[in-house]
Short mmCIF file of C-alpha atoms in Angstrom, two decimals:
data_model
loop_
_atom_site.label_atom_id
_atom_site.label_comp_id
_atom_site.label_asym_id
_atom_site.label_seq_id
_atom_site.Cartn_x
_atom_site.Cartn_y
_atom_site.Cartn_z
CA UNK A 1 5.48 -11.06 16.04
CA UNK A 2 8.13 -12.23 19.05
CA UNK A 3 6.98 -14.90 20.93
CA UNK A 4 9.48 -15.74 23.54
CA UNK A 5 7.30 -17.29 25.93
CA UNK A 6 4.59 -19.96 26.69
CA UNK A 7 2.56 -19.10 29.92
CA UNK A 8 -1.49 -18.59 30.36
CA UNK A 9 -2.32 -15.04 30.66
CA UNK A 10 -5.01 -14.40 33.67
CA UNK A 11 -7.13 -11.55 33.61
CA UNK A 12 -6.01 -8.64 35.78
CA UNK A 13 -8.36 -6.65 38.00
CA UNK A 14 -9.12 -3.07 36.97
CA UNK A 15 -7.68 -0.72 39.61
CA UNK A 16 -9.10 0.96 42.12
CA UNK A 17 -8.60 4.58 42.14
CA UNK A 18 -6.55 5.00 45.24
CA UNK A 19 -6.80 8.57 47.64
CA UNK A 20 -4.94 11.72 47.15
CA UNK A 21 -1.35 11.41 46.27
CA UNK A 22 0.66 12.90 49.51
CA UNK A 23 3.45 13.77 47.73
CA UNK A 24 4.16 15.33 44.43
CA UNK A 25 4.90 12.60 41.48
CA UNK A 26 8.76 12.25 41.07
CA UNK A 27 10.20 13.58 37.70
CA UNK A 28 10.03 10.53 34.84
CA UNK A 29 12.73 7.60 34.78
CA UNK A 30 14.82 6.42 32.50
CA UNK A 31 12.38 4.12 31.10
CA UNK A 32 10.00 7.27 30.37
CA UNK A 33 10.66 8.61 27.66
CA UNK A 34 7.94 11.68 27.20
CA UNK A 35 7.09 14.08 24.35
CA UNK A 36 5.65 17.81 24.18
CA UNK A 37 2.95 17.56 21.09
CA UNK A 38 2.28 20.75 19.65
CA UNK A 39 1.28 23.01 22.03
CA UNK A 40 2.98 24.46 25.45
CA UNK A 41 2.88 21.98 28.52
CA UNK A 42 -0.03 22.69 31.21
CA UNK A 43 -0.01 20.86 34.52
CA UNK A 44 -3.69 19.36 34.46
CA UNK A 45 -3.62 19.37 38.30
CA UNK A 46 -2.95 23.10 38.85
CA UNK A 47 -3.29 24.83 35.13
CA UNK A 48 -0.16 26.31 35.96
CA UNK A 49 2.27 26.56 32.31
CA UNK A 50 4.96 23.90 32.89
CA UNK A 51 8.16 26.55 33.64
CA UNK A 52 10.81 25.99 31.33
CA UNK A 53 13.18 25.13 33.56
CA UNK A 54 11.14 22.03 34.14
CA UNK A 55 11.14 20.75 30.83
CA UNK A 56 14.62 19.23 30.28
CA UNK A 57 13.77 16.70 33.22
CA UNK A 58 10.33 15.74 32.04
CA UNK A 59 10.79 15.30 27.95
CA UNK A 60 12.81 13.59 26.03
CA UNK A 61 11.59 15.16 22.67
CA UNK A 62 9.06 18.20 21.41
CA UNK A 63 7.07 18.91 18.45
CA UNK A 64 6.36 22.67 18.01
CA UNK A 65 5.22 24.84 14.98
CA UNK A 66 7.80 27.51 13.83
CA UNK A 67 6.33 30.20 16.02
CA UNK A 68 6.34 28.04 19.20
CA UNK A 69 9.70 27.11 18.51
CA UNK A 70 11.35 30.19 18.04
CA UNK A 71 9.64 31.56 21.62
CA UNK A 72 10.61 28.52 23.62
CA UNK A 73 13.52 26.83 22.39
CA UNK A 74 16.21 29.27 23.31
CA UNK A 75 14.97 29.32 27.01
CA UNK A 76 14.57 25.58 27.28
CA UNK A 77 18.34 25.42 25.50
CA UNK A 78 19.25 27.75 28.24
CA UNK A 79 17.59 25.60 30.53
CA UNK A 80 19.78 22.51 29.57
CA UNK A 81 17.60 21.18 27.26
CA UNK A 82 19.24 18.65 24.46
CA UNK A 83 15.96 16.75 23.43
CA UNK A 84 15.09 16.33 19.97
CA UNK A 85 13.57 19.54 18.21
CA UNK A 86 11.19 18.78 15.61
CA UNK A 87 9.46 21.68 13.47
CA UNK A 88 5.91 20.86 12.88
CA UNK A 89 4.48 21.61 8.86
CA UNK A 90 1.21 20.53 7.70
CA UNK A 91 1.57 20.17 3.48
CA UNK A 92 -1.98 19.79 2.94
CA UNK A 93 -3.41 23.41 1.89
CA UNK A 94 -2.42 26.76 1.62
CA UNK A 95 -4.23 29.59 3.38
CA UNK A 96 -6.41 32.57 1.94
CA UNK A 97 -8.82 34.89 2.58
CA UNK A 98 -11.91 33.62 3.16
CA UNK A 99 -13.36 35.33 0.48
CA UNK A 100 -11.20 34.60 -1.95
CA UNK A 101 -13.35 33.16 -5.09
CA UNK A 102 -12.18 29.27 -5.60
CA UNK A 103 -12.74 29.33 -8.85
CA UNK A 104 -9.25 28.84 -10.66
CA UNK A 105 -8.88 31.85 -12.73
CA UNK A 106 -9.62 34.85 -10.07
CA UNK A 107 -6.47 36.64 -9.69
CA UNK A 108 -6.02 38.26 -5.93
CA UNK A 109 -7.05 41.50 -4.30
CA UNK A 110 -4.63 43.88 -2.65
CA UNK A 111 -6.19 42.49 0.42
CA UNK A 112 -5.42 39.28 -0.69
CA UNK A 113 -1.90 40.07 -0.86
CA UNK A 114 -1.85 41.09 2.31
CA UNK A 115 -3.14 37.73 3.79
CA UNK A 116 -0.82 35.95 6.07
CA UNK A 117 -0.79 31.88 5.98
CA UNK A 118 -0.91 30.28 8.91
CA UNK A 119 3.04 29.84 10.68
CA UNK A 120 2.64 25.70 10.41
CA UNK A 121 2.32 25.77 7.12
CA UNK A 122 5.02 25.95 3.94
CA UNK A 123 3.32 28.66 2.85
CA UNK A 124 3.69 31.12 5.68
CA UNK A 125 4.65 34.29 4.38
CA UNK A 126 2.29 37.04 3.63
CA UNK A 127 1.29 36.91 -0.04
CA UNK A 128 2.50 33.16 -0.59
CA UNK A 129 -0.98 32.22 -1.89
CA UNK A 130 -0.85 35.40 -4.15
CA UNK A 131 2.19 35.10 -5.51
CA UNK A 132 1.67 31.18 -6.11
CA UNK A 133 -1.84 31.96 -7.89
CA UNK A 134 0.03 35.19 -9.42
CA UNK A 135 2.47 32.96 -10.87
CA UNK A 136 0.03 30.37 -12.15
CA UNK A 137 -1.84 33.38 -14.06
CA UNK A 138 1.50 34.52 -15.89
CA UNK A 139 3.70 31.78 -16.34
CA UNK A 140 6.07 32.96 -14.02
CA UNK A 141 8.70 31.36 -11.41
CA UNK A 142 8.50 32.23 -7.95
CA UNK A 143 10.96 34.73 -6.17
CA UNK A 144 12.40 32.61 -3.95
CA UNK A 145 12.51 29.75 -6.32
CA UNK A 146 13.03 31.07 -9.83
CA UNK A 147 13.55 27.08 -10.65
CA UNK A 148 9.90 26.68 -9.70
CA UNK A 149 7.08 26.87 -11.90
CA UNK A 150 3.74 26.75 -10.13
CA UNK A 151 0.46 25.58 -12.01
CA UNK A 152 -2.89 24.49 -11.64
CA UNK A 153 -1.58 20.80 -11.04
CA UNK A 154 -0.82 22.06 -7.52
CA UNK A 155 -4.18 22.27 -5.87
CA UNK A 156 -6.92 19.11 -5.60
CA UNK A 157 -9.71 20.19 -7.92
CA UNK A 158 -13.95 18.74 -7.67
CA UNK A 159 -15.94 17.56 -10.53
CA UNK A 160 -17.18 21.44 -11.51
CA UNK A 161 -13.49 22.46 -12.00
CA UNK A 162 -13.39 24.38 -8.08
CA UNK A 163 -10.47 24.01 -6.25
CA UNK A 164 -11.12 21.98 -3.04
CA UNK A 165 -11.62 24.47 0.21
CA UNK A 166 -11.38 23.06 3.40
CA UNK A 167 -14.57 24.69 5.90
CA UNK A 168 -12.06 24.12 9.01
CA UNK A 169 -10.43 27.69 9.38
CA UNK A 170 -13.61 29.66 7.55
CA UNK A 171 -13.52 33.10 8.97
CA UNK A 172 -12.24 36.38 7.84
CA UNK A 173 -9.18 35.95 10.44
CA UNK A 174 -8.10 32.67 9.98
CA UNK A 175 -9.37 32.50 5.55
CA UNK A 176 -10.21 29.20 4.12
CA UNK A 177 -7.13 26.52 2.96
CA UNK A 178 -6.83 24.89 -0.34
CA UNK A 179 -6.37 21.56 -0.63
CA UNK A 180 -2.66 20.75 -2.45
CA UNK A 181 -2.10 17.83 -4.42
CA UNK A 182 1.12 15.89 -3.41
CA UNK A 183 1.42 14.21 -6.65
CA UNK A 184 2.18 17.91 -7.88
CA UNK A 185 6.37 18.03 -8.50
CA UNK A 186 6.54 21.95 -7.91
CA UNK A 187 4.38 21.45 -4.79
CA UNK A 188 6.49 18.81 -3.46
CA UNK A 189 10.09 20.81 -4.27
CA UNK A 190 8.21 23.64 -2.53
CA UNK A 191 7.53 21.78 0.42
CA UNK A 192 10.62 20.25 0.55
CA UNK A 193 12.54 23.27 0.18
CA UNK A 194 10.30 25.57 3.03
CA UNK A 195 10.98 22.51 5.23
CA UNK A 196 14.88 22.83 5.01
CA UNK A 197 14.11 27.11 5.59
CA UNK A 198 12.87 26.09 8.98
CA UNK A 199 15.95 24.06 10.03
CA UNK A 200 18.69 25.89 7.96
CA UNK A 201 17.44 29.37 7.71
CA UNK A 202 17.38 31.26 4.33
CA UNK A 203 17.28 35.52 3.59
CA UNK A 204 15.19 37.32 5.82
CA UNK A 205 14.37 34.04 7.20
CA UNK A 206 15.41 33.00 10.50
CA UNK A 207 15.37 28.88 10.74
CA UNK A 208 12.86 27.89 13.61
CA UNK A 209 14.93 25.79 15.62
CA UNK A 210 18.10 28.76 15.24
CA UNK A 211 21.54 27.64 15.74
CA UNK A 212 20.22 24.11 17.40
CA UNK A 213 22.64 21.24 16.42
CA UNK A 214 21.18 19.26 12.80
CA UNK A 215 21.54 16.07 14.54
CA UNK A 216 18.87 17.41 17.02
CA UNK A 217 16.56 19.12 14.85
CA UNK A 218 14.15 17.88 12.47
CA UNK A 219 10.90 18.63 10.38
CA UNK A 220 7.46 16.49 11.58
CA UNK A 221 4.95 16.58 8.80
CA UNK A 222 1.42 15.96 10.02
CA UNK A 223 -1.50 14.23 7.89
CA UNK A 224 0.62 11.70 5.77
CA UNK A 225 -2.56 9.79 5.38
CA UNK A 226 -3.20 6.74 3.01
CA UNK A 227 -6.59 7.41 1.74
CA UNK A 228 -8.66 9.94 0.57
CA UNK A 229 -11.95 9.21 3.03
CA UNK A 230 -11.68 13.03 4.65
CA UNK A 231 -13.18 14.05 1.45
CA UNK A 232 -15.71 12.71 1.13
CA UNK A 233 -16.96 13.71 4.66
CA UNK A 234 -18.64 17.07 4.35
CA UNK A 235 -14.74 18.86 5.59
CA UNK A 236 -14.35 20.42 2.29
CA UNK A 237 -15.89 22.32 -0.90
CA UNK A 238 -16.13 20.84 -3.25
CA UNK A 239 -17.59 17.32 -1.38
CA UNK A 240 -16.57 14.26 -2.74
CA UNK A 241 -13.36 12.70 -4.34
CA UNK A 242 -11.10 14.87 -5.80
CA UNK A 243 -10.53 14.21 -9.74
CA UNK A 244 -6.85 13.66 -9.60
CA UNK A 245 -7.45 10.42 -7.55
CA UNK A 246 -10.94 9.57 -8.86
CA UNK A 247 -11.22 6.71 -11.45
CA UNK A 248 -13.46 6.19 -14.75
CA UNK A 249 -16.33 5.02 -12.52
CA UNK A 250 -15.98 7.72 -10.20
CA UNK A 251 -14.37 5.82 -7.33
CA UNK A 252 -11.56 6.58 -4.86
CA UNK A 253 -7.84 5.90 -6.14
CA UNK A 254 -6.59 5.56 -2.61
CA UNK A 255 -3.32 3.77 -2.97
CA UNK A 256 -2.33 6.39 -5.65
CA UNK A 257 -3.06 8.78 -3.18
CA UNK A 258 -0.98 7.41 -0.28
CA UNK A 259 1.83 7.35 -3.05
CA UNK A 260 1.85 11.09 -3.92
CA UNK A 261 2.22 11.59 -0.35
CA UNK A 262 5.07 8.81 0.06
CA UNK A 263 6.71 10.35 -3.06
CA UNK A 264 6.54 14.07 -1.20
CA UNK A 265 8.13 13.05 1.93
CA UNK A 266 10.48 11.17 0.06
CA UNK A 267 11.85 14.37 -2.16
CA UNK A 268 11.76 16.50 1.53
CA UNK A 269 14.06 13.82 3.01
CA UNK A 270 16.16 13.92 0.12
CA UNK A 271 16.30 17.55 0.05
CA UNK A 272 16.75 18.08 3.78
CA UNK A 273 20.22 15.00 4.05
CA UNK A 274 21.70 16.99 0.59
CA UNK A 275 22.04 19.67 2.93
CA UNK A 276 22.78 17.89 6.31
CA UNK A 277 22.89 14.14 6.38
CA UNK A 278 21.94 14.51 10.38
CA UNK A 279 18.28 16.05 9.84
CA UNK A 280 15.38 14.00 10.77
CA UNK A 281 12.23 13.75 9.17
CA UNK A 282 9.11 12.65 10.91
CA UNK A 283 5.61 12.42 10.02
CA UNK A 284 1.97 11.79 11.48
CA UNK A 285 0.91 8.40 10.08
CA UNK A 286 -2.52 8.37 11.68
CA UNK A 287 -2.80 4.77 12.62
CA UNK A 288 -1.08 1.69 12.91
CA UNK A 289 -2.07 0.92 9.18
CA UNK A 290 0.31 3.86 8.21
CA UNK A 291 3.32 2.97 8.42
CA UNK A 292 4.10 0.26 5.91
CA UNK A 293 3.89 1.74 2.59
CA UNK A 294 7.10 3.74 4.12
CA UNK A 295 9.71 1.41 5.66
CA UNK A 296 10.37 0.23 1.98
CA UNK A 297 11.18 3.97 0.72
CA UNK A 298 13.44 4.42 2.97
CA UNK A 299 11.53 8.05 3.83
CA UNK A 300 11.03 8.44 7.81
CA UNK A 301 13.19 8.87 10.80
CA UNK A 302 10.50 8.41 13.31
CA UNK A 303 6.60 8.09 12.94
CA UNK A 304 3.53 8.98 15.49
CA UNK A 305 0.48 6.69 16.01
CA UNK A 306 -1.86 9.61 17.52
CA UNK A 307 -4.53 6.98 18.65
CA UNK A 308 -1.81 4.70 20.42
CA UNK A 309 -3.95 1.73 23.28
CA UNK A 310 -6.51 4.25 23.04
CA UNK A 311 -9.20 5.19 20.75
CA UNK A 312 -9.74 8.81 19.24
CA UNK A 313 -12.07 10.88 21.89
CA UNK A 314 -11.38 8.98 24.97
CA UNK A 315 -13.33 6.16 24.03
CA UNK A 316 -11.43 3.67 25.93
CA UNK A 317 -9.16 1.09 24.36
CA UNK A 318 -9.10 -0.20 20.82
CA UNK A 319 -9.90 -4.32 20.17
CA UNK A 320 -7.28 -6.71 20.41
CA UNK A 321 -6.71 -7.27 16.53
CA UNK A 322 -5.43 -3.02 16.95
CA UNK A 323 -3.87 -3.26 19.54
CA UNK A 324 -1.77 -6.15 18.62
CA UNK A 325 -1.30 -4.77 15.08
CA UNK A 326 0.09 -1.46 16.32
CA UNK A 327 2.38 -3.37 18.83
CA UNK A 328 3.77 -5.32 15.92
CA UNK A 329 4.00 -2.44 13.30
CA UNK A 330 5.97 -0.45 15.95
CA UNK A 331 8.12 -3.25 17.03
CA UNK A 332 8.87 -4.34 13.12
CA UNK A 333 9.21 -0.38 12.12
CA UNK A 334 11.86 0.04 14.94
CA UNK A 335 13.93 -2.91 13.76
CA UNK A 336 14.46 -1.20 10.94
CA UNK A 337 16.84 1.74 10.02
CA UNK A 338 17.12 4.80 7.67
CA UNK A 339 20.55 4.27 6.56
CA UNK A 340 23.03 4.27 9.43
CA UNK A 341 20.18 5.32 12.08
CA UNK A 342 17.11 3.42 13.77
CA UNK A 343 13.80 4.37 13.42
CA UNK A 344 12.01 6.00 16.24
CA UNK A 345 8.25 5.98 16.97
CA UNK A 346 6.13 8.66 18.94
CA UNK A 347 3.05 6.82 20.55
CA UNK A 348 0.16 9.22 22.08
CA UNK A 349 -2.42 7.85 23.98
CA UNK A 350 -6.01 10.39 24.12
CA UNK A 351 -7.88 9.50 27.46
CA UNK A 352 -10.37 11.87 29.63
CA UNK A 353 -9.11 12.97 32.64
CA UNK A 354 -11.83 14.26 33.97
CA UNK A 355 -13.22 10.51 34.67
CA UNK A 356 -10.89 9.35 37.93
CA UNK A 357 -11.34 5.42 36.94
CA UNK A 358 -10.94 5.97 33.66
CA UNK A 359 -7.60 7.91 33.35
CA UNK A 360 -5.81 5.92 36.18
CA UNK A 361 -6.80 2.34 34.37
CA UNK A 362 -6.27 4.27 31.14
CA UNK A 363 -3.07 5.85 31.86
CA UNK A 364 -1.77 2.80 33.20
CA UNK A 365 -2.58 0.39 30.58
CA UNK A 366 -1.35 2.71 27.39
CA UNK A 367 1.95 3.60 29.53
CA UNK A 368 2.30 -0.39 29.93
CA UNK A 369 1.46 -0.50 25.86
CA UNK A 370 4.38 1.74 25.49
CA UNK A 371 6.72 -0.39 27.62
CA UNK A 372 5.82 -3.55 25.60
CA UNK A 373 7.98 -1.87 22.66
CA UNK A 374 10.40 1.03 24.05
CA UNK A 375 13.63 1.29 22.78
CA UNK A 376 15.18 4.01 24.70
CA UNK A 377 15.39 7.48 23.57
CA UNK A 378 14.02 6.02 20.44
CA UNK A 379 10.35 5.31 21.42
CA UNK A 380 8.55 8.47 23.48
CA UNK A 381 5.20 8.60 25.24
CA UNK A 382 2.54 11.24 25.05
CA UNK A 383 -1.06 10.81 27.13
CA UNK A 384 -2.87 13.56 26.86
CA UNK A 385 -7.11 14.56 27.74
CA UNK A 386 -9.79 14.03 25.18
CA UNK A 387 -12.19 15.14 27.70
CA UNK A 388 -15.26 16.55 24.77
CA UNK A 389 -13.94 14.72 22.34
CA UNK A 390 -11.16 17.33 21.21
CA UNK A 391 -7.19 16.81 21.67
CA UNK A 392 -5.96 18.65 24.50
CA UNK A 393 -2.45 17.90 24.07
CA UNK A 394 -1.40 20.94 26.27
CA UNK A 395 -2.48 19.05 29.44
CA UNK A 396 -0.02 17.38 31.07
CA UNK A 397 0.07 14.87 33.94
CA UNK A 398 3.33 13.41 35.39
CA UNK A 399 1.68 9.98 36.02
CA UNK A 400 3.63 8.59 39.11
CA UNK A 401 4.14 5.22 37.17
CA UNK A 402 6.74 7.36 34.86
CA UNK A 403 9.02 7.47 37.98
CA UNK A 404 9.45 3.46 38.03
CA UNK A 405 12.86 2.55 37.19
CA UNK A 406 12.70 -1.06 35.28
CA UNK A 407 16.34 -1.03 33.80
CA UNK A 408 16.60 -2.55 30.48
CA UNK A 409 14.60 -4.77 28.87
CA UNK A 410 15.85 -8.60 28.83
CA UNK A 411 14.08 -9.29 25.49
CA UNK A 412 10.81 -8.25 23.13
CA UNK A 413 7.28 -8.60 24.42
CA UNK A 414 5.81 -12.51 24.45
CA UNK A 415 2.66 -13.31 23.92
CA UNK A 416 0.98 -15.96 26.58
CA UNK A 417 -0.72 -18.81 24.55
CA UNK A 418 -4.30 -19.59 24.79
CA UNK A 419 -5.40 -23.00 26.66
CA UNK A 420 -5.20 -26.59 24.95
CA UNK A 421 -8.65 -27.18 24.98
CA UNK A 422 -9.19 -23.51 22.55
CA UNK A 423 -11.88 -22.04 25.19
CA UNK A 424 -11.90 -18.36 25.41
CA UNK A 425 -9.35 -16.23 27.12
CA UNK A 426 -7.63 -12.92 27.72
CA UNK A 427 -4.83 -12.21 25.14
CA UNK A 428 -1.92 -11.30 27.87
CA UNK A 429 1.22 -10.19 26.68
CA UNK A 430 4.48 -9.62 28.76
CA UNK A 431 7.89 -8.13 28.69
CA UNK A 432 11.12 -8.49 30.89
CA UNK A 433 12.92 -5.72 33.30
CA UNK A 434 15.94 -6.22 34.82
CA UNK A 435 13.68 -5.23 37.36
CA UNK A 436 11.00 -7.43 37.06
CA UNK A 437 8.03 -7.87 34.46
CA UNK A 438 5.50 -6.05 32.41
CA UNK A 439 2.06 -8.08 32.11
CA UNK A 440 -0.28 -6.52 29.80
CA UNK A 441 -3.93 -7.92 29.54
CA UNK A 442 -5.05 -6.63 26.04
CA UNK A 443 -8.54 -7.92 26.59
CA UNK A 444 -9.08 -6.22 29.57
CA UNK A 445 -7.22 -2.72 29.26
CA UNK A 446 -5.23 -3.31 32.41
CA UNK A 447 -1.45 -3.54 33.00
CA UNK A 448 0.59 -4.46 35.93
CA UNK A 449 3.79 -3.08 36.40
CA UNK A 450 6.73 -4.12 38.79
CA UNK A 451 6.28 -1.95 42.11
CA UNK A 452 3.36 -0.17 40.89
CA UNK A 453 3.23 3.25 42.28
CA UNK A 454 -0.02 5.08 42.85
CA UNK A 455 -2.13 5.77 39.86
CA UNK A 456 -2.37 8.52 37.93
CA UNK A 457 -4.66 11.07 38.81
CA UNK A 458 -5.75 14.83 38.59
CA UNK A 459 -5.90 15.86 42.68
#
């Protein structure tokens, strides 16, 4: 961890929540870096869609699913927009009908056939489950693929022999999703190869991000998880571990788990540079506990902490043994490189904004976080409302911190050292500005910032 400096951190005050901002916040700085996270931006102060034409001056980067993409990207390109582009795929399940037996074994109904996976997905196309399980009944290659062989190996099975279902999309419009197995090497080719679709196109297939330069475009797969505890949490049917990752006394093989999953985004990297060496590939790591087994293979472009200062929910921030761990797994991860180019890191910070105190302490502490390891267009910022406990990445504030201009950093973060005598204390941590200092009270969830605008607030 870089320690640069010795000084004894004092504890800041939380802030008051100050009155109504006169003015309108001022578009983000250069030290701002922000990201769009799945789903179109919505000013939280009015509910009003953020206009296109707005969006190349507030974001650096964006995360959209292939349908999202394809509706905004040629007006925001239009716009001026040059961000990063990344195509959002979840490789965790494929979609059916909902009452589809999951018993391996029952072929498909013409209705089947007709089902429609869901457009984040790599299997998207009406009768991709079909022709997968079709395939697995006869032997047969796929269409698109006729070097690909699917088989039972493919899906995550329980004790009783059932493919895994997941409950979290069961209704007749939305059908159930079984669970894939990433250890599977058809599944991963697959995967890799319905990633590339979505950046270079393929028959009948326009790519999702169109004619958008490779070197801006990218695929961001979400859930790259390294354990298997969802399972065993009442999310799926079958409950419980699934065989391919159970041992002989019926416990958990997490690390080979996190492999297979290591091993898939490793063959969709590989897949997506054969074609252009300037495609990124990103992925959802989860927490700061993530992102290790992958700086070794060499597998990631950039990675997301989705519970970055803050705690899943809006539950306020996490201890200081998290919050210092994610601070040093970003900083080490960024020091590193994919062959020629740095790593980048997406940080999102879930707070309520319906609570005035809490989202402008909140908002100002995880934005501080942030600036205790930005690297430029490298590092980008998301806070976004867990008001209910949900992720409501859609709502957007334009906290009027974002408009500070810091210039660049003088160094990494420092950590102040605790007293002689080994009493108590905050752990404070700080960071140089050409334009003055960030001071970051990790024990208290506060931050001061040089020239500290008004906080960040919903009226």
């Amino acid at each position: 961890m870089p320690i640069a400096s010795l000084r004894l951190g004092l504890a800041l005050l939380p802030l008051a929540v100050p009155a109504a901002l006169s003015l309108e916040p001022k578009d983000p700085g250069s030290n701002a870096r922000l990201v769009i996270v799945y789903q179109y931006p919505v000013d939280a102060r009015n509910a009003q869609p953020v206009a296109d034409e707005r969006v190349p001056a507030l974001f650096e980067k964006l995360v959209y699913a292939r349908n999202q993409m394809r509706a905004k990207l040629p007006s925001y390109r239009s716009q001026g927009w040059r961000g990063q582009s990344l195509v959002y795929l979840n490789f965790s399940g494929i979609a059916a009908r909902s009452n589809l037996h999951s018993q391996p074994g029952v072929p498909c109904t013409t209705a089947d056939w007709q089902f429609q996976g869901y457009q984040n997905r790599p299997a998207m196309d009406r009768g991709d489950f079909c022709e997968i399980i079709s395939a697995i009944h006869t032997g047969q290659a796929l269409a698109d693929y006729p070097d690909i062989y699917p088989d039972e190996s493919w899906f995550l099975h329980g004790t009783d022999g059932r493919r895994i279902v997941s409950l979290s999309g069961a209704n007749s419009a939305a059908g159930y999703e079984y669970r894939t197995n990433p250890a599977a090497p058809g599944w991963r080719e697959y995967v890799a190869r319905r990633a590339l679709r979505e950046l270079s196109g393929a028959p009948n297939h326009q790519a999702a991000v169109g004619n958008y330069p490779p070197a801006q475009t990218g695929i961001f797969l979400d859930n790259i998880e390294r354990t298997l505890h969802k399972f065993n949490r009442g999310l799926f049917v079958p409950n419980g571990w699934p065989v391919e990752y159970r041992d002989a006394a019926g416990q958990p093989r997490h690390a080979d788990y996190a492999a297979a999953i290591a091993g898939l985004a490793a063959r969709t990297r590989a897949v997506l540079t054969a074609r252009d060496p300037n495609y990124h590939l990103w992925g959802n790591l989860g927490d700061e506990q993530n992102w290790a087994p992958y700086q070794a293979g060499q597998s990631l472009n950039g990675a997301m902490i989705e519970s970055f200062a803050l705690r899943w929910g809006g539950e306020g921030p996490w201890s200081v043994p998290v919050l210092l761990q994610q601070l040093e797994t970003v900083a080490h991860w960024q020091a590193d490189k994919v062959g020629s180019l740095p790593r980048q890191a997406m940080l999102a910070a879930p707070t309520r904004f319906g609570d005035p105190a809490k989202l402008a302490r909140e908002a100002r502490f995880a934005y501080g976080m942030y600036l205790l390891v930005a690297q430029g267009t490298d590092t980008v910022f998301n806070l976004h409302d867990s008001e209910g406990g949900g992720q409501r990445y859609e709502r957007f504030l334009n906290c009027p911190d974002y408009a500070l201009e810091l210039g660049a950093p003088t160094g990494p973060y420092s950590i102040d050292p605790g007293p002689a005598n080994g009493l108590p204390h905050d752990t404070v941590l700080r960071r140089g500005f050409s334009a003055g200092e960030v001071v970051v009270n990790l024990s208290q969830g506060t931050a001061s910032l040089p020239g500290m605008q008004e906080a960040c607030r919903l009226d």
